[in-house]
């Protein structure tokens, strides 16, 4: 048996030995728990020789890029570059409705952008290592599991990078389970709200917009999603829910505003409780919380006149709608 303090000491020593006095490491960060903890550990071990890259793919939550920048660079001191590649991603997503197409485009574009950034860094000297926030369950799963998560992992498929750039993988979390990563994060001084954060999929809001992805649709969903999560936090129930998000439906419904008839889009709200996301139960809200969320979304979000709540469990539904 070992303590988390021992793990940190041992892992930092291992990273320093691997990287030597000059080795440089690049890694993608998303603002999620795993990549943040891995980045902070790398920073503790080798300081600014670790370069974190955050790619803004245009389908992040509202203000996500700015928040990750503040937390990682200002609060945690990590050497971070945020790349705004939203035009490129949204351009390639234009007119695409098929969810697997969306995932593929976002995964491939991510690799392209990340590779460009890595080549820019190489102007100041060789980058030898690629940081991956792989956890123990991912290690096991990639050996034995051939289910839907083969798709889930496409975002993190960096095989091309490893081959083209001859990068070697560095995986400081590969012996840890999720709850251990959270404990490690707390010890490294990562704030509670981040350590307890719900998962957010790599393809982001693109798989929560059921029709084609446009800047206007992204803006509507970001606004509804922000209100939804604000009210969940205000009700003090965020930590009871495993994942909560809004979905933008590609249908129009009739409504009324003053004496005028409206014909606008519908937001579906999803909230689930789950141990491992292989199965999930829909979350039972207090009616007054749902009432407040619905009234705020229909009043504050232009383009939405109706809100519905998803009462489907997994299986047979999935957590995401796409
Ligand atoms: P489903 O919809 O398969 O979701 O029940 C289970 C969990 O996986 C997440 N998910 C994804 N994560 N890329 C990701 O990084 C994806 O393409 C993807 N699809 C689903 C989902 O948010 C939930 O936590």
Short mmCIF file of C-alpha atoms and ligand atoms in Angstrom, two decimals:
data_model
loop_
_atom_site.label_atom_id
_atom_site.label_comp_id
_atom_site.label_asym_id
_atom_site.label_seq_id
_atom_site.Cartn_x
_atom_site.Cartn_y
_atom_site.Cartn_z
CA UNK A 1 0.00 0.00 0.00
CA UNK A 2 1.08 3.56 -0.70
CA UNK A 3 -0.02 7.06 0.16
CA UNK A 4 -0.84 9.74 -2.37
CA UNK A 5 2.07 11.86 -1.06
CA UNK A 6 4.44 8.97 -1.82
CA UNK A 7 2.88 8.60 -5.26
CA UNK A 8 3.50 12.28 -6.05
CA UNK A 9 7.14 12.10 -4.93
CA UNK A 10 7.79 8.89 -6.85
CA UNK A 11 6.04 10.08 -10.01
CA UNK A 12 7.83 13.46 -10.05
CA UNK A 13 11.15 11.67 -9.66
CA UNK A 14 10.24 9.29 -12.51
CA UNK A 15 9.24 12.18 -14.82
CA UNK A 16 12.48 14.06 -14.03
CA UNK A 17 14.55 10.96 -14.72
CA UNK A 18 12.76 10.37 -18.04
CA UNK A 19 13.06 13.97 -19.24
CA UNK A 20 16.59 14.62 -18.00
CA UNK A 21 17.77 18.24 -17.72
CA UNK A 22 16.54 19.42 -21.11
CA UNK A 23 13.69 17.16 -22.28
CA UNK A 24 10.50 18.97 -23.34
CA UNK A 25 6.95 17.68 -23.10
CA UNK A 26 3.77 18.77 -24.87
CA UNK A 27 0.24 17.90 -23.80
CA UNK A 28 -3.34 18.83 -24.58
CA UNK A 29 -5.53 20.19 -21.79
CA UNK A 30 -9.31 20.45 -21.86
CA UNK A 31 -10.21 21.94 -18.49
CA UNK A 32 -11.32 18.49 -17.32
CA UNK A 33 -10.02 16.77 -14.21
CA UNK A 34 -7.59 14.29 -15.78
CA UNK A 35 -5.74 16.64 -18.11
CA UNK A 36 -5.55 19.35 -15.43
CA UNK A 37 -4.11 17.01 -12.80
CA UNK A 38 -1.65 15.54 -15.31
CA UNK A 39 -0.58 19.05 -16.39
CA UNK A 40 -0.08 20.26 -12.82
CA UNK A 41 2.02 17.18 -12.01
CA UNK A 42 4.19 17.80 -15.10
CA UNK A 43 4.60 21.44 -14.09
CA UNK A 44 5.71 20.40 -10.59
CA UNK A 45 8.25 18.03 -12.14
CA UNK A 46 9.79 20.06 -14.99
CA UNK A 47 8.29 23.57 -14.82
CA UNK A 48 8.09 25.44 -18.12
CA UNK A 49 9.63 22.56 -20.09
CA UNK A 50 6.07 21.24 -20.06
CA UNK A 51 3.91 23.02 -22.64
CA UNK A 52 0.14 22.69 -22.33
CA UNK A 53 -2.03 23.34 -25.38
CA UNK A 54 -5.73 24.09 -25.16
CA UNK A 55 -7.56 23.96 -28.49
CA UNK A 56 -10.70 26.08 -28.73
CA UNK A 57 -12.73 24.02 -31.21
CA UNK A 58 -15.70 26.44 -31.28
CA UNK A 59 -17.96 23.92 -29.52
CA UNK A 60 -16.84 24.48 -25.93
CA UNK A 61 -19.08 25.73 -23.14
CA UNK A 62 -19.51 29.49 -22.76
CA UNK A 63 -16.21 31.24 -21.76
CA UNK A 64 -14.49 27.87 -21.34
CA UNK A 65 -11.26 28.94 -23.05
CA UNK A 66 -10.89 32.00 -20.81
CA UNK A 67 -11.67 29.99 -17.68
CA UNK A 68 -9.12 27.29 -18.45
CA UNK A 69 -6.55 29.97 -19.21
CA UNK A 70 -7.18 31.65 -15.88
CA UNK A 71 -7.07 28.47 -13.88
CA UNK A 72 -4.12 26.72 -15.49
CA UNK A 73 -1.90 29.70 -16.24
CA UNK A 74 -2.73 32.17 -13.47
CA UNK A 75 -3.76 29.89 -10.60
CA UNK A 76 -1.63 26.80 -11.26
CA UNK A 77 1.31 28.44 -13.09
CA UNK A 78 1.28 26.03 -16.04
CA UNK A 79 2.93 27.13 -19.31
CA UNK A 80 -0.21 27.20 -21.47
CA UNK A 81 -1.11 28.26 -25.00
CA UNK A 82 -4.77 28.61 -25.97
CA UNK A 83 -5.31 28.22 -29.72
CA UNK A 84 -8.52 29.62 -31.16
CA UNK A 85 -9.22 27.22 -34.02
CA UNK A 86 -12.99 27.70 -33.95
CA UNK A 87 -13.21 28.95 -37.57
CA UNK A 88 -11.41 25.88 -38.84
CA UNK A 89 -13.55 23.44 -36.82
CA UNK A 90 -16.88 25.16 -37.58
CA UNK A 91 -15.94 25.43 -41.26
CA UNK A 92 -15.30 21.70 -41.49
CA UNK A 93 -18.49 20.93 -39.54
CA UNK A 94 -20.67 23.01 -41.87
CA UNK A 95 -23.79 21.11 -42.97
CA UNK A 96 -22.82 17.90 -41.12
CA UNK A 97 -25.61 16.20 -39.14
CA UNK A 98 -24.34 12.65 -38.70
CA UNK A 99 -22.93 12.25 -35.16
CA UNK A 100 -20.09 9.92 -36.10
CA UNK A 101 -19.08 12.32 -38.90
CA UNK A 102 -19.05 15.15 -36.38
CA UNK A 103 -16.85 13.11 -34.03
CA UNK A 104 -14.45 12.17 -36.83
CA UNK A 105 -14.10 15.73 -38.11
CA UNK A 106 -13.48 17.11 -34.63
CA UNK A 107 -11.00 14.35 -33.77
CA UNK A 108 -9.01 14.77 -36.98
CA UNK A 109 -9.04 18.57 -36.87
CA UNK A 110 -7.87 18.44 -33.27
CA UNK A 111 -4.87 16.35 -34.31
CA UNK A 112 -4.08 18.77 -37.19
CA UNK A 113 -4.18 21.83 -34.90
CA UNK A 114 -2.24 20.15 -32.12
CA UNK A 115 0.43 18.99 -34.57
CA UNK A 116 0.82 22.55 -35.92
CA UNK A 117 1.34 23.83 -32.40
CA UNK A 118 3.88 21.12 -31.66
CA UNK A 119 5.84 22.06 -34.80
CA UNK A 120 5.82 25.72 -33.70
CA UNK A 121 7.30 24.69 -30.35
CA UNK A 122 9.98 22.66 -32.11
CA UNK A 123 11.48 25.90 -33.46
CA UNK A 124 12.96 26.37 -29.96
CA UNK A 125 14.30 22.82 -29.79
CA UNK A 126 13.15 19.25 -29.99
CA UNK A 127 9.99 18.14 -28.19
CA UNK A 128 10.43 14.49 -27.26
CA UNK A 129 7.44 13.62 -25.13
CA UNK A 130 3.66 13.70 -25.36
CA UNK A 131 1.67 13.84 -22.12
CA UNK A 132 -1.49 11.71 -21.97
CA UNK A 133 -3.91 11.75 -19.04
CA UNK A 134 -4.68 8.04 -19.46
CA UNK A 135 -6.22 6.43 -16.35
CA UNK A 136 -6.00 2.79 -15.25
CA UNK A 137 -9.53 1.94 -16.50
CA UNK A 138 -8.55 3.29 -19.98
CA UNK A 139 -5.48 1.06 -19.99
CA UNK A 140 -7.63 -1.99 -19.18
CA UNK A 141 -10.42 -0.96 -21.54
CA UNK A 142 -8.19 -0.46 -24.55
CA UNK A 143 -7.01 -4.04 -24.13
CA UNK A 144 -10.31 -5.79 -23.43
CA UNK A 145 -13.27 -3.59 -24.34
CA UNK A 146 -14.58 -3.24 -27.87
CA UNK A 147 -17.80 -1.37 -27.08
CA UNK A 148 -18.91 2.21 -27.77
CA UNK A 149 -15.85 3.60 -26.03
CA UNK A 150 -13.80 2.64 -29.08
CA UNK A 151 -15.59 5.69 -30.52
CA UNK A 152 -15.28 7.67 -27.31
CA UNK A 153 -11.54 7.37 -27.49
CA UNK A 154 -11.25 8.63 -31.09
CA UNK A 155 -10.70 12.16 -29.76
CA UNK A 156 -7.63 10.97 -27.95
CA UNK A 157 -6.22 8.96 -30.82
CA UNK A 158 -2.77 10.45 -31.10
CA UNK A 159 -1.14 7.51 -32.90
CA UNK A 160 -0.31 9.73 -35.88
CA UNK A 161 1.46 12.26 -33.71
CA UNK A 162 3.53 9.62 -32.06
CA UNK A 163 4.63 8.24 -35.42
CA UNK A 164 5.17 11.47 -37.44
CA UNK A 165 6.86 13.44 -34.70
CA UNK A 166 8.48 10.43 -33.07
CA UNK A 167 7.02 11.53 -29.75
CA UNK A 168 7.24 9.20 -26.80
CA UNK A 169 4.26 8.83 -24.46
CA UNK A 170 4.35 9.93 -20.86
CA UNK A 171 1.33 8.80 -18.78
CA UNK A 172 1.62 9.82 -15.12
CA UNK A 173 -1.95 8.75 -14.21
CA UNK A 174 -1.91 5.30 -15.78
CA UNK A 175 -2.00 3.47 -12.42
CA UNK A 176 -4.84 5.53 -10.97
CA UNK A 177 -8.61 5.28 -10.78
CA UNK A 178 -10.79 8.38 -11.14
CA UNK A 179 -11.33 8.89 -7.38
CA UNK A 180 -7.54 8.66 -6.91
CA UNK A 181 -7.01 11.30 -9.60
CA UNK A 182 -9.42 13.56 -7.70
CA UNK A 183 -7.53 12.95 -4.43
CA UNK A 184 -4.25 13.70 -6.22
CA UNK A 185 -5.75 16.89 -7.65
CA UNK A 186 -6.77 18.09 -4.19
CA UNK A 187 -3.26 17.47 -2.85
CA UNK A 188 -1.80 19.41 -5.78
CA UNK A 189 -3.99 22.39 -4.86
CA UNK A 190 -6.49 22.14 -7.69
CA UNK A 191 -9.76 23.83 -6.63
CA UNK A 192 -12.74 21.72 -5.49
CA UNK A 193 -15.07 22.86 -8.27
CA UNK A 194 -12.62 21.57 -10.84
CA UNK A 195 -11.79 18.30 -9.11
CA UNK A 196 -15.53 17.49 -8.82
CA UNK A 197 -16.39 18.58 -12.34
CA UNK A 198 -18.82 16.56 -14.49
CA UNK A 199 -17.24 14.95 -17.57
CA UNK A 200 -17.50 16.88 -20.84
CA UNK A 201 -17.15 15.01 -24.16
CA UNK A 202 -14.30 15.78 -26.57
CA UNK A 203 -16.72 16.61 -29.43
CA UNK A 204 -18.37 19.07 -27.04
CA UNK A 205 -21.55 20.89 -27.99
CA UNK A 206 -21.38 19.48 -31.53
CA UNK A 207 -22.99 16.25 -30.28
CA UNK A 208 -25.57 18.25 -28.28
CA UNK A 209 -26.79 20.21 -31.31
CA UNK A 210 -28.96 17.68 -33.10
CA UNK A 211 -28.94 19.38 -36.50
CA UNK A 212 -26.09 21.14 -38.33
CA UNK A 213 -23.62 23.03 -36.14
CA UNK A 214 -23.48 26.79 -36.78
CA UNK A 215 -22.13 29.66 -34.69
CA UNK A 216 -25.71 30.80 -34.04
CA UNK A 217 -26.79 27.34 -32.82
CA UNK A 218 -23.68 27.06 -30.64
CA UNK A 219 -24.47 30.46 -29.08
CA UNK A 220 -28.06 29.44 -28.24
CA UNK A 221 -26.95 26.17 -26.65
CA UNK A 222 -24.09 27.81 -24.71
CA UNK A 223 -26.52 30.30 -23.21
CA UNK A 224 -29.11 27.66 -22.20
CA UNK A 225 -26.38 25.37 -20.84
CA UNK A 226 -24.94 28.21 -18.75
CA UNK A 227 -28.32 29.00 -17.15
CA UNK A 228 -28.97 25.30 -16.50
CA UNK A 229 -25.65 24.78 -14.69
CA UNK A 230 -25.94 28.08 -12.81
CA UNK A 231 -29.27 26.98 -11.37
CA UNK A 232 -27.96 23.50 -10.52
CA UNK A 233 -25.11 25.12 -8.59
CA UNK A 234 -27.50 27.59 -6.93
CA UNK A 235 -29.70 24.68 -5.77
CA UNK A 236 -26.63 23.02 -4.22
CA UNK A 237 -27.16 19.75 -6.13
CA UNK A 238 -24.22 19.75 -8.59
CA UNK A 239 -22.28 17.08 -6.67
CA UNK A 240 -25.32 14.75 -6.50
CA UNK A 241 -25.57 14.69 -10.30
CA UNK A 242 -23.04 12.77 -12.39
CA UNK A 243 -23.59 14.77 -15.57
CA UNK A 244 -25.99 17.55 -16.55
CA UNK A 245 -26.28 19.36 -19.86
CA UNK A 246 -28.68 20.97 -22.31
CA UNK A 247 -29.42 19.66 -25.81
CA UNK A 248 -30.62 21.82 -28.72
CA UNK A 249 -33.32 20.14 -30.80
CA UNK A 250 -33.64 20.82 -34.54
CA UNK A 251 -37.41 21.29 -34.40
CA UNK A 252 -39.61 24.34 -33.99
CA UNK A 253 -42.62 24.57 -31.71
CA UNK A 254 -45.32 27.18 -31.41
CA UNK A 255 -45.37 29.59 -28.49
CA UNK A 256 -46.85 32.92 -27.51
CA UNK A 257 -45.20 36.14 -26.41
CA UNK A 258 -47.43 39.11 -25.64
CA UNK A 259 -50.07 38.88 -28.40
CA UNK A 260 -47.61 37.44 -30.89
CA UNK A 261 -47.25 33.83 -31.90
CA UNK A 262 -43.66 32.53 -31.90
CA UNK A 263 -42.22 29.59 -33.76
CA UNK A 264 -38.92 28.66 -32.14
CA UNK A 265 -36.57 25.89 -31.07
CA UNK A 266 -36.77 23.51 -28.12
CA UNK A 267 -34.16 22.82 -25.42
CA UNK A 268 -34.05 19.36 -23.82
CA UNK A 269 -32.46 19.13 -20.37
CA UNK A 270 -30.53 16.01 -19.36
CA UNK A 271 -29.27 15.10 -15.87
CA UNK A 272 -28.15 11.62 -14.81
CA UNK A 273 -26.72 9.76 -11.86
CA UNK A 274 -24.25 7.03 -12.71
CA UNK A 275 -21.37 5.05 -11.27
CA UNK A 276 -19.46 4.44 -14.50
CA UNK A 277 -21.68 5.80 -17.32
CA UNK A 278 -22.30 2.29 -18.64
CA UNK A 279 -25.72 2.57 -17.00
CA UNK A 280 -27.41 5.73 -15.75
CA UNK A 281 -30.64 6.87 -14.08
CA UNK A 282 -32.31 10.14 -14.84
CA UNK A 283 -32.09 12.59 -11.95
CA UNK A 284 -35.22 13.53 -10.01
CA UNK A 285 -35.28 17.32 -9.64
CA UNK A 286 -37.39 19.20 -7.16
CA UNK A 287 -40.15 20.75 -9.31
CA UNK A 288 -39.31 24.29 -8.20
CA UNK A 289 -35.75 23.94 -9.50
CA UNK A 290 -36.95 22.77 -12.93
CA UNK A 291 -39.55 25.53 -12.95
CA UNK A 292 -36.88 28.20 -12.38
CA UNK A 293 -34.56 26.72 -15.02
CA UNK A 294 -37.35 26.51 -17.60
CA UNK A 295 -38.60 30.01 -16.94
CA UNK A 296 -35.09 31.49 -17.15
CA UNK A 297 -34.24 29.66 -20.39
CA UNK A 298 -37.47 30.55 -22.17
CA UNK A 299 -37.25 34.19 -21.00
CA UNK A 300 -33.52 34.81 -21.43
CA UNK A 301 -32.44 32.71 -24.41
CA UNK A 302 -33.47 34.22 -27.71
CA UNK A 303 -34.68 31.54 -30.13
CA UNK A 304 -36.08 29.16 -27.48
CA UNK A 305 -39.73 29.07 -26.44
CA UNK A 306 -40.00 25.59 -24.93
CA UNK A 307 -38.00 23.40 -22.50
CA UNK A 308 -38.49 19.65 -21.96
CA UNK A 309 -36.90 17.29 -19.42
CA UNK A 310 -35.45 13.94 -20.51
CA UNK A 311 -36.80 11.08 -18.31
CA UNK A 312 -34.92 8.24 -20.04
CA UNK A 313 -32.46 5.94 -18.35
CA UNK A 314 -29.45 4.18 -19.89
CA UNK A 315 -30.10 1.61 -21.23
CA UNK A 316 -32.00 1.83 -23.51
CA UNK A 317 -31.19 5.55 -24.02
CA UNK A 318 -27.59 6.75 -23.94
CA UNK A 319 -26.46 9.67 -21.80
CA UNK A 320 -25.79 11.90 -24.82
CA UNK A 321 -28.49 12.30 -27.47
CA UNK A 322 -25.99 11.70 -30.29
P1 LIG B 1 -23.18 7.74 -23.75
O1 LIG B 1 -23.90 8.79 -24.55
O2 LIG B 1 -22.36 6.81 -24.60
O3 LIG B 1 -22.15 8.54 -22.83
O4 LIG B 1 -24.10 7.01 -22.81
C1 LIG B 1 -21.39 7.95 -21.80
C2 LIG B 1 -20.34 8.97 -21.36
O5 LIG B 1 -19.40 9.17 -22.42
C3 LIG B 1 -19.37 10.51 -22.82
N1 LIG B 1 -19.22 10.58 -24.29
C4 LIG B 1 -18.12 11.00 -24.92
N2 LIG B 1 -16.94 11.46 -24.44
N3 LIG B 1 -16.17 11.73 -26.66
C5 LIG B 1 -15.98 11.85 -25.32
O6 LIG B 1 -14.90 12.30 -24.92
C6 LIG B 1 -17.33 11.27 -27.22
O7 LIG B 1 -17.47 11.18 -28.44
C7 LIG B 1 -18.36 10.89 -26.29
N4 LIG B 1 -19.60 10.38 -26.46
C8 LIG B 1 -20.11 10.20 -25.22
C9 LIG B 1 -20.70 11.11 -22.35
O8 LIG B 1 -20.61 12.52 -22.17
C10 LIG B 1 -20.91 10.34 -21.06
O9 LIG B 1 -20.16 10.90 -19.99
#
